[in-house]
Structures are given as C-alpha cells and as structure tokens.
C-alpha cells in the first residue's frame, strides 16, 4: 500500500515535470533527445560535486580555522 | 432628521432597534434633537454603485511564472531545432514555405507569429476547430478525429462522440434549441419567406420582419430606435467608420475585441488606448485630449468617443459603467457600448449592463449588441436616439452593401426577445435569466472554493480559469474531452503569452447535475495537473455550507 502510493506520487511528479517543461507535447525522438541531454547534465553536475565539493569544503574549513585560530591567539595576548 | 424611528432605507423595525441599542450601549445622547454617532445606512449616498462590484484578478505565485517561461524556453529551443532540420532537409516540410525562386526576396515566414504557429501551436492544434454535428445546446455531439502525423493532418474515424457537455458555446440563455414547439413560428416564417434575401437593406432587402424586429429591439432596450445587421462583427467594423472620421479621437479599452479595433482603424480617427477598466487612465487621456487638442494644429477634437464592452470575453470583467458615464458627462464625450456578451446575460430582466447598474439607456449614446450570444441567432444591432439610427441607415457601409438578415433568423430573435420580455404569456424568459444568474454564482463560488484562479466579476457568465503553462493547455483540453466535457482553451495571440486560460461559458440550459459533473471533473483534473494556485480559497469543506449562507469578503 505504501509502495503503491509512493509509486503514484512519483508518477505524478513525473507528469508535472513533463507538463512544465513541455515534454508532454514533444514527439518521441524529441523526448529522447531532451531527456538524454538533461540526464547527462545532471550526471555531470553530480559527478563534479562528488569530486570537488569535499576538497573545497575542507579547504574552506581550514581557511576559517586558520583565521579564527590567529585571532584567538592575538586576543589572548592582548588580555594578558 | 433627528427622529430615530423614521424609515431609513426601508428597514424600519430592524433599524429602529439597532439604533436604540446603539444609543443606549455607546452612551451617545441626543443633543439639541440631533443624534451624534454612527448612522447605519444600507449604502451611503455618495457612491455611484448601487450594489457591490467584486472583481478578481489574482496573480499566481512567482514560481508559476518561472515555470511558464521555462516551458516556453524549452519549446523555443526545440522550435529552432526543428526549423534547422527542416531548412537542411533532414525532415519533411509540411509548413508553408517560399518557392525556390523567392529565396532571395524578403522572407515571408520568419517573424515570431509564424514561428510560434509552426512550432508550438501545431503541437496542440487538435484542441481547436473541432467539428460538431448537432445543435450547440447544453450538450452536443462531436465528430471524432485522429491524427497520424502529430496534428499536421487529421482524418475522421466516422464515429460520433455523443452528449459531450458543452462549456464553450455562447449559449447564455439556452435559446439554441431544437424543440419543435419553441421553433413553431420560425418554421412558419421559413415556409413563408424562404431563406435568401438576395439584396441589401437599401435596395430591396428591407422586409416587414426587419421593421418588426427593430421596433421590438428598441422597446426591449428602452430607446427610441434601433437598426439590425446581418453579422455581429460587421456591425462594429462597418458602423464605427460611419460615426467617426479624421479629426476625431477614439479612446478604446486595452482589451477590446478585434471588431472594435478594426472599426476604429478603418475610420481613420486617432486612437488612444487606456488601461483595462481603469478610470484614472481614461480620465487622464480625456484631460490631455481636451487640454492639448489635436497633435499638430492644437485644434479641439471634432468628437471624442469612448469604446468599451459590456462584458470582456477573455477576462470576464464587467465595465465600470457608472464611472464612465459620469466622466463622459463631465468632459462632453460620447460613449459606444458593445454589449455582445452582456445583452440577455446580466441585469435583472436580461437587458444588459445598463440595467445591471440601474442606469438609464439615455446615458449611453450608442448601444450596440449582437444576437449571436444570448438569442441563439446571428446578427447585430445598433440602438440609440432616432437621429443616430436614421443617420446610420443612410451612411453605414453595412446598410448600403451588406446583405440583410434572413427572415427565419429574424423570427428566432423576435420569439426569443418576446420570451424574455414576457410578451408570449409565460414567465419562461425571466426564469431563464434567473437560472443563468444562479448557475453563474454557483459555478464561480465552487471554483473559488476549490482553489482555482478565476478572473472577472462575480456576476459574469464568462469564467476564465487560468492555466499559465503551455504544456497544461493541451493536457487540460484533451483530458476534459476524455471525460466527455468540451472546453475552450485559449493561448498566446488572444491572451498575454504567460496567461493562457480555459474559458467556460455558463448557460441557463445547464442543469445542476451537469454543472456538478463538470465541477467534479475539474476538481480531479486540478489535483492531477496541479492547477489550484489560488492563495485565497474560501473554505476546504464546501459541503458543510448551504446556498443561503452569507459570503464574507476576502
């Protein structure tokens, strides 16, 4: 029952996507072209995210830690 | 003045108790015989409108506009792709194209309208121009047609889809009927006169039927005289050039019908547009016209005429007639009112917007209307003072050159009008008008409650339901036809590009069951297509309330 309603919901979402992007009106070969293009772009974006985002996040984290770390030391010296 | 038990607006006892309670509760006392404090009148005397004028033009949430543009963007990209393929011979060309010899000339089919027609309209073309094969009453029969090559060509399968509920015909009072009793007089006239006139009004085409019809129209509207023409569109486009010419000024509403625009352009007068139903815009244009006069010579305009419609068929809005009449009297302009959709459909006895606002027909200089919508016939009329109509009889292009109305059609209008006025001895006409009002209010109320965005005035039988996205236009019309309901959807050239809509025309011939079927189908479809964009839906449990509840304003 839960699977069925989940499947219906996913089908409804797919229909919404079709209507919004006008792929409901396209001929089958146009739909194939459009979906291939979209899925390729999506896969590329996800792959780029997978490869580069951890590196960027850790660099940014190190940068902020460095900044905060310096400031912390300087405040300690002033207070003393 | 000081007597609290006097009759105020006819509400004697209620007012008396109310006022006494007010005085006692709030402690306001009489001073010198004059009561200070709240005076409870029904409607204050200073306003022009005798009843509430409620119009809705709700804007959809922002994401809807974003998705609409996204849809059009994808459609445009694929349009360019298809055009490229057609130009390079990768795809068979079904479109109109120039010949080889004309390739170096100015291109004929490169503008946006042709691009749109080729690439976007063709994909959903099966929802328009559907041939029907019965009378367009509350239900009709449709010829089934299929396409093998994505709407470039159609073929009929030979099957007929029966009893499709008709939500698209302008059949407001239900006079499009085939009942033999109702059409008795029409049959008699058909056998007496035949169908052809074979002449124009000025030559040998004026029959006694036309004279009878014109007298009846004048009596119906409460004016001195009227003239009828064979075609409603031609009434506008051929008579406005007779009334105005060079040196005159036409102030026309933004959303006027093509017939009015064509007539205005043919006349050669200067045309200025004011924003739809916006009285500040109109007043500013009037003031500028009177202060600055004609463009180069600064002379006064020979005539200033305001062109408006009673009900605008794409928006469902009703014209603000009291304000326009007061403006026209103040600045000494003329008013031309096109009551194509409102004659027979609004007003307590079906006499149009003039009666709806409680005004006198003398306030409007030229009353124009058509018989196509509420009377189940074809043709148009122009009514007003006798001098005006006599002038038109000699100077109008339509009177001089166009064939006059054929006698059976004239008889149909006569019998419909007599029915409306009650001259045939029954109250059927009044019942039809009341039924239309009830159907309109019910339909609009239920649609508001469901959460759709509906444009227009609460009393107008034209109900536009906004769809916005181009993909949904096709899906909506096709799915409604699968459920056996025929609707009219409207897209780009007739409406702004982002506001495509489905337009319903409520009829007095629709029964409550038919409206309920349509409303249930709309409910289902609205959930499936996600069309319920309104942020002001009235209630989530409409079944708990009866018809007679008071409706609170938003």
PDB file of C-alpha atoms in Angstrom, chain B residues 138-317:
ATOM      1  CA  UNK B 138     -26.053  22.267 -23.172  1.00  0.00           C
ATOM      2  CA  UNK B 139     -24.776  19.030 -24.724  1.00  0.00           C
ATOM      3  CA  UNK B 140     -23.614  18.320 -28.231  1.00  0.00           C
ATOM      4  CA  UNK B 141     -22.228  15.567 -30.450  1.00  0.00           C
ATOM      5  CA  UNK B 142     -18.659  15.678 -31.620  1.00  0.00           C
ATOM      6  CA  UNK B 143     -17.096  14.079 -34.683  1.00  0.00           C
ATOM      7  CA  UNK B 144     -14.115  12.058 -33.629  1.00  0.00           C
ATOM      8  CA  UNK B 145     -10.908  12.818 -35.465  1.00  0.00           C
ATOM      9  CA  UNK B 146      -7.412  11.443 -35.131  1.00  0.00           C
ATOM     10  CA  UNK B 147      -4.049  12.486 -36.444  1.00  0.00           C
ATOM     11  CA  UNK B 148      -1.298  10.225 -37.715  1.00  0.00           C
ATOM     12  CA  UNK B 149       1.451  12.786 -38.113  1.00  0.00           C
ATOM     13  CA  UNK B 150       1.266  14.905 -34.969  1.00  0.00           C
ATOM     14  CA  UNK B 151      -1.508  17.324 -35.932  1.00  0.00           C
ATOM     15  CA  UNK B 152      -0.369  18.237 -39.428  1.00  0.00           C
ATOM     16  CA  UNK B 153      -3.315  16.396 -40.958  1.00  0.00           C
ATOM     17  CA  UNK B 154      -6.498  14.999 -39.453  1.00  0.00           C
ATOM     18  CA  UNK B 155      -8.870  12.317 -40.546  1.00  0.00           C
ATOM     19  CA  UNK B 156     -12.341  11.470 -39.278  1.00  0.00           C
ATOM     20  CA  UNK B 157     -12.837   7.970 -37.987  1.00  0.00           C
ATOM     21  CA  UNK B 158     -16.594   8.156 -38.672  1.00  0.00           C
ATOM     22  CA  UNK B 159     -17.517   7.711 -35.018  1.00  0.00           C
ATOM     23  CA  UNK B 160     -19.545  10.356 -33.224  1.00  0.00           C
ATOM     24  CA  UNK B 161     -18.960  11.126 -29.546  1.00  0.00           C
ATOM     25  CA  UNK B 162     -22.408  11.735 -28.122  1.00  0.00           C
ATOM     26  CA  UNK B 163     -23.610  14.071 -25.374  1.00  0.00           C
ATOM     27  CA  UNK B 164     -20.468  15.980 -24.644  1.00  0.00           C
ATOM     28  CA  UNK B 165     -21.241  18.630 -22.027  1.00  0.00           C
ATOM     29  CA  UNK B 166     -20.857  21.994 -23.668  1.00  0.00           C
ATOM     30  CA  UNK B 167     -18.914  24.546 -21.641  1.00  0.00           C
ATOM     31  CA  UNK B 168     -17.700  26.576 -24.578  1.00  0.00           C
ATOM     32  CA  UNK B 169     -20.708  27.810 -26.572  1.00  0.00           C
ATOM     33  CA  UNK B 170     -22.083  31.299 -26.022  1.00  0.00           C
ATOM     34  CA  UNK B 171     -25.467  29.898 -25.262  1.00  0.00           C
ATOM     35  CA  UNK B 172     -26.166  32.018 -22.185  1.00  0.00           C
ATOM     36  CA  UNK B 173     -29.958  31.776 -22.115  1.00  0.00           C
ATOM     37  CA  UNK B 174     -30.252  28.402 -23.750  1.00  0.00           C
ATOM     38  CA  UNK B 175     -32.112  29.585 -26.865  1.00  0.00           C
ATOM     39  CA  UNK B 176     -30.038  27.309 -29.096  1.00  0.00           C
ATOM     40  CA  UNK B 177     -32.599  24.508 -29.039  1.00  0.00           C
ATOM     41  CA  UNK B 178     -34.350  22.210 -31.471  1.00  0.00           C
ATOM     42  CA  UNK B 179     -37.603  21.797 -29.558  1.00  0.00           C
ATOM     43  CA  UNK B 180     -40.404  21.809 -32.152  1.00  0.00           C
ATOM     44  CA  UNK B 181     -42.834  23.788 -30.019  1.00  0.00           C
ATOM     45  CA  UNK B 182     -40.326  26.516 -29.423  1.00  0.00           C
ATOM     46  CA  UNK B 183     -39.478  26.835 -33.115  1.00  0.00           C
ATOM     47  CA  UNK B 184     -43.054  26.822 -34.416  1.00  0.00           C
ATOM     48  CA  UNK B 185     -43.108  30.453 -35.521  1.00  0.00           C
ATOM     49  CA  UNK B 186     -39.640  30.124 -37.040  1.00  0.00           C
ATOM     50  CA  UNK B 187     -40.801  27.175 -39.154  1.00  0.00           C
ATOM     51  CA  UNK B 188     -43.847  29.166 -40.336  1.00  0.00           C
ATOM     52  CA  UNK B 189     -41.679  32.113 -41.358  1.00  0.00           C
ATOM     53  CA  UNK B 190     -39.224  29.797 -43.076  1.00  0.00           C
ATOM     54  CA  UNK B 191     -42.021  28.427 -45.228  1.00  0.00           C
ATOM     55  CA  UNK B 192     -43.402  31.873 -45.897  1.00  0.00           C
ATOM     56  CA  UNK B 193     -40.198  33.738 -46.805  1.00  0.00           C
ATOM     57  CA  UNK B 194     -37.607  31.091 -47.614  1.00  0.00           C
ATOM     58  CA  UNK B 195     -34.021  31.680 -46.583  1.00  0.00           C
ATOM     59  CA  UNK B 196     -32.476  34.113 -49.073  1.00  0.00           C
ATOM     60  CA  UNK B 197     -32.857  37.866 -49.176  1.00  0.00           C
ATOM     61  CA  UNK B 198     -30.720  38.460 -52.249  1.00  0.00           C
ATOM     62  CA  UNK B 199     -30.404  42.148 -51.642  1.00  0.00           C
ATOM     63  CA  UNK B 200     -29.074  44.818 -49.346  1.00  0.00           C
ATOM     64  CA  UNK B 201     -31.137  46.893 -46.920  1.00  0.00           C
ATOM     65  CA  UNK B 202     -31.128  49.936 -49.156  1.00  0.00           C
ATOM     66  CA  UNK B 203     -32.203  48.148 -52.320  1.00  0.00           C
ATOM     67  CA  UNK B 204     -34.879  45.544 -51.807  1.00  0.00           C
ATOM     68  CA  UNK B 205     -33.768  43.840 -48.646  1.00  0.00           C
ATOM     69  CA  UNK B 206     -35.890  45.506 -46.021  1.00  0.00           C
ATOM     70  CA  UNK B 207     -38.724  43.189 -45.064  1.00  0.00           C
ATOM     71  CA  UNK B 208     -41.566  43.771 -42.641  1.00  0.00           C
ATOM     72  CA  UNK B 209     -39.786  41.294 -40.382  1.00  0.00           C
ATOM     73  CA  UNK B 210     -36.868  43.705 -40.080  1.00  0.00           C
ATOM     74  CA  UNK B 211     -39.147  46.587 -39.204  1.00  0.00           C
ATOM     75  CA  UNK B 212     -40.923  44.457 -36.601  1.00  0.00           C
ATOM     76  CA  UNK B 213     -37.602  43.299 -35.169  1.00  0.00           C
ATOM     77  CA  UNK B 214     -36.190  46.813 -34.970  1.00  0.00           C
ATOM     78  CA  UNK B 215     -39.256  48.107 -33.162  1.00  0.00           C
ATOM     79  CA  UNK B 216     -39.024  45.191 -30.746  1.00  0.00           C
ATOM     80  CA  UNK B 217     -35.336  45.761 -30.051  1.00  0.00           C
ATOM     81  CA  UNK B 218     -35.992  49.440 -29.380  1.00  0.00           C
ATOM     82  CA  UNK B 219     -38.773  48.583 -26.935  1.00  0.00           C
ATOM     83  CA  UNK B 220     -36.651  45.914 -25.260  1.00  0.00           C
ATOM     84  CA  UNK B 221     -33.762  48.274 -24.635  1.00  0.00           C
ATOM     85  CA  UNK B 222     -35.867  51.306 -23.798  1.00  0.00           C
ATOM     86  CA  UNK B 223     -34.502  53.551 -26.575  1.00  0.00           C
ATOM     87  CA  UNK B 224     -36.047  55.447 -29.452  1.00  0.00           C
ATOM     88  CA  UNK B 225     -34.956  53.365 -32.420  1.00  0.00           C
ATOM     89  CA  UNK B 226     -32.690  50.507 -33.461  1.00  0.00           C
ATOM     90  CA  UNK B 227     -31.215  49.026 -36.620  1.00  0.00           C
ATOM     91  CA  UNK B 228     -30.261  45.402 -37.167  1.00  0.00           C
ATOM     92  CA  UNK B 229     -27.495  43.962 -39.317  1.00  0.00           C
ATOM     93  CA  UNK B 230     -26.782  40.501 -40.611  1.00  0.00           C
ATOM     94  CA  UNK B 231     -23.460  39.928 -38.818  1.00  0.00           C
ATOM     95  CA  UNK B 232     -22.241  40.969 -35.381  1.00  0.00           C
ATOM     96  CA  UNK B 233     -18.589  41.522 -36.327  1.00  0.00           C
ATOM     97  CA  UNK B 234     -19.615  43.577 -39.337  1.00  0.00           C
ATOM     98  CA  UNK B 235     -21.886  45.723 -37.151  1.00  0.00           C
ATOM     99  CA  UNK B 236     -18.855  47.024 -35.267  1.00  0.00           C
ATOM    100  CA  UNK B 237     -16.355  47.179 -38.062  1.00  0.00           C
ATOM    101  CA  UNK B 238     -18.694  48.820 -40.580  1.00  0.00           C
ATOM    102  CA  UNK B 239     -20.508  51.303 -38.367  1.00  0.00           C
ATOM    103  CA  UNK B 240     -17.698  52.886 -36.401  1.00  0.00           C
ATOM    104  CA  UNK B 241     -16.229  54.319 -39.644  1.00  0.00           C
ATOM    105  CA  UNK B 242     -19.624  55.877 -40.325  1.00  0.00           C
ATOM    106  CA  UNK B 243     -19.731  57.555 -36.917  1.00  0.00           C
ATOM    107  CA  UNK B 244     -16.193  58.910 -36.621  1.00  0.00           C
ATOM    108  CA  UNK B 245     -13.628  60.041 -39.137  1.00  0.00           C
ATOM    109  CA  UNK B 246     -10.417  62.048 -39.421  1.00  0.00           C
ATOM    110  CA  UNK B 247     -10.066  64.669 -36.740  1.00  0.00           C
ATOM    111  CA  UNK B 248     -11.958  62.648 -34.173  1.00  0.00           C
ATOM    112  CA  UNK B 249     -10.486  60.885 -31.175  1.00  0.00           C
ATOM    113  CA  UNK B 250     -11.247  57.311 -30.174  1.00  0.00           C
ATOM    114  CA  UNK B 251     -10.448  56.221 -26.612  1.00  0.00           C
ATOM    115  CA  UNK B 252     -10.526  52.464 -26.636  1.00  0.00           C
ATOM    116  CA  UNK B 253     -10.041  49.952 -23.842  1.00  0.00           C
ATOM    117  CA  UNK B 254      -6.877  47.878 -23.888  1.00  0.00           C
ATOM    118  CA  UNK B 255      -8.699  44.579 -24.262  1.00  0.00           C
ATOM    119  CA  UNK B 256     -11.335  45.481 -26.816  1.00  0.00           C
ATOM    120  CA  UNK B 257     -12.466  42.900 -29.323  1.00  0.00           C
ATOM    121  CA  UNK B 258     -10.938  42.733 -32.798  1.00  0.00           C
ATOM    122  CA  UNK B 259     -14.135  44.024 -34.405  1.00  0.00           C
ATOM    123  CA  UNK B 260     -13.923  47.277 -32.429  1.00  0.00           C
ATOM    124  CA  UNK B 261     -10.206  47.632 -33.188  1.00  0.00           C
ATOM    125  CA  UNK B 262     -10.799  47.023 -36.878  1.00  0.00           C
ATOM    126  CA  UNK B 263     -13.650  49.514 -36.994  1.00  0.00           C
ATOM    127  CA  UNK B 264     -11.548  52.116 -35.198  1.00  0.00           C
ATOM    128  CA  UNK B 265      -8.618  51.641 -37.560  1.00  0.00           C
ATOM    129  CA  UNK B 266     -10.806  51.742 -40.664  1.00  0.00           C
ATOM    130  CA  UNK B 267     -12.350  55.017 -39.598  1.00  0.00           C
ATOM    131  CA  UNK B 268      -9.086  56.938 -39.815  1.00  0.00           C
ATOM    132  CA  UNK B 269      -9.546  58.659 -36.458  1.00  0.00           C
ATOM    133  CA  UNK B 270      -6.767  58.950 -33.880  1.00  0.00           C
ATOM    134  CA  UNK B 271      -6.843  56.035 -31.447  1.00  0.00           C
ATOM    135  CA  UNK B 272      -5.601  56.184 -27.865  1.00  0.00           C
ATOM    136  CA  UNK B 273      -5.682  53.210 -25.544  1.00  0.00           C
ATOM    137  CA  UNK B 274      -6.482  53.312 -21.826  1.00  0.00           C
ATOM    138  CA  UNK B 275      -5.691  50.540 -19.370  1.00  0.00           C
ATOM    139  CA  UNK B 276      -8.328  47.888 -18.963  1.00  0.00           C
ATOM    140  CA  UNK B 277     -11.280  49.180 -16.904  1.00  0.00           C
ATOM    141  CA  UNK B 278      -9.003  51.782 -15.336  1.00  0.00           C
ATOM    142  CA  UNK B 279     -10.866  55.047 -14.802  1.00  0.00           C
ATOM    143  CA  UNK B 280      -7.813  57.073 -13.771  1.00  0.00           C
ATOM    144  CA  UNK B 281      -6.132  56.201 -17.058  1.00  0.00           C
ATOM    145  CA  UNK B 282      -9.264  57.161 -19.004  1.00  0.00           C
ATOM    146  CA  UNK B 283      -9.649  60.445 -17.164  1.00  0.00           C
ATOM    147  CA  UNK B 284      -6.023  61.345 -17.789  1.00  0.00           C
ATOM    148  CA  UNK B 285      -6.457  60.685 -21.510  1.00  0.00           C
ATOM    149  CA  UNK B 286      -9.641  62.767 -21.598  1.00  0.00           C
ATOM    150  CA  UNK B 287      -7.984  65.666 -19.850  1.00  0.00           C
ATOM    151  CA  UNK B 288      -4.966  65.523 -22.141  1.00  0.00           C
ATOM    152  CA  UNK B 289      -7.226  65.390 -25.161  1.00  0.00           C
ATOM    153  CA  UNK B 290      -9.161  68.459 -24.120  1.00  0.00           C
ATOM    154  CA  UNK B 291      -6.154  70.455 -22.951  1.00  0.00           C
ATOM    155  CA  UNK B 292      -3.824  69.700 -25.858  1.00  0.00           C
ATOM    156  CA  UNK B 293      -6.279  69.085 -28.676  1.00  0.00           C
ATOM    157  CA  UNK B 294      -5.201  67.578 -31.998  1.00  0.00           C
ATOM    158  CA  UNK B 295      -1.492  66.725 -32.365  1.00  0.00           C
ATOM    159  CA  UNK B 296      -0.079  69.428 -34.611  1.00  0.00           C
ATOM    160  CA  UNK B 297      -2.713  72.059 -35.067  1.00  0.00           C
ATOM    161  CA  UNK B 298      -3.810  72.124 -31.412  1.00  0.00           C
ATOM    162  CA  UNK B 299      -7.402  72.499 -32.526  1.00  0.00           C
ATOM    163  CA  UNK B 300     -10.180  70.949 -30.489  1.00  0.00           C
ATOM    164  CA  UNK B 301     -11.128  67.394 -31.433  1.00  0.00           C
ATOM    165  CA  UNK B 302     -14.258  67.167 -33.549  1.00  0.00           C
ATOM    166  CA  UNK B 303     -15.588  64.270 -31.483  1.00  0.00           C
ATOM    167  CA  UNK B 304     -14.253  62.222 -28.611  1.00  0.00           C
ATOM    168  CA  UNK B 305     -15.759  58.742 -28.419  1.00  0.00           C
ATOM    169  CA  UNK B 306     -15.093  56.080 -25.771  1.00  0.00           C
ATOM    170  CA  UNK B 307     -15.268  52.449 -26.949  1.00  0.00           C
ATOM    171  CA  UNK B 308     -15.966  49.883 -24.253  1.00  0.00           C
ATOM    172  CA  UNK B 309     -17.570  46.473 -23.987  1.00  0.00           C
ATOM    173  CA  UNK B 310     -20.230  45.311 -21.518  1.00  0.00           C
ATOM    174  CA  UNK B 311     -18.505  42.069 -20.610  1.00  0.00           C
ATOM    175  CA  UNK B 312     -14.991  41.371 -21.841  1.00  0.00           C
ATOM    176  CA  UNK B 313     -15.000  37.843 -23.121  1.00  0.00           C
ATOM    177  CA  UNK B 314     -11.412  36.920 -22.251  1.00  0.00           C
ATOM    178  CA  UNK B 315     -11.375  38.362 -18.748  1.00  0.00           C
ATOM    179  CA  UNK B 316     -14.956  38.025 -17.613  1.00  0.00           C
ATOM    180  CA  UNK B 317     -14.853  41.559 -16.252  1.00  0.00           C
TER     181      UNK B 317
END
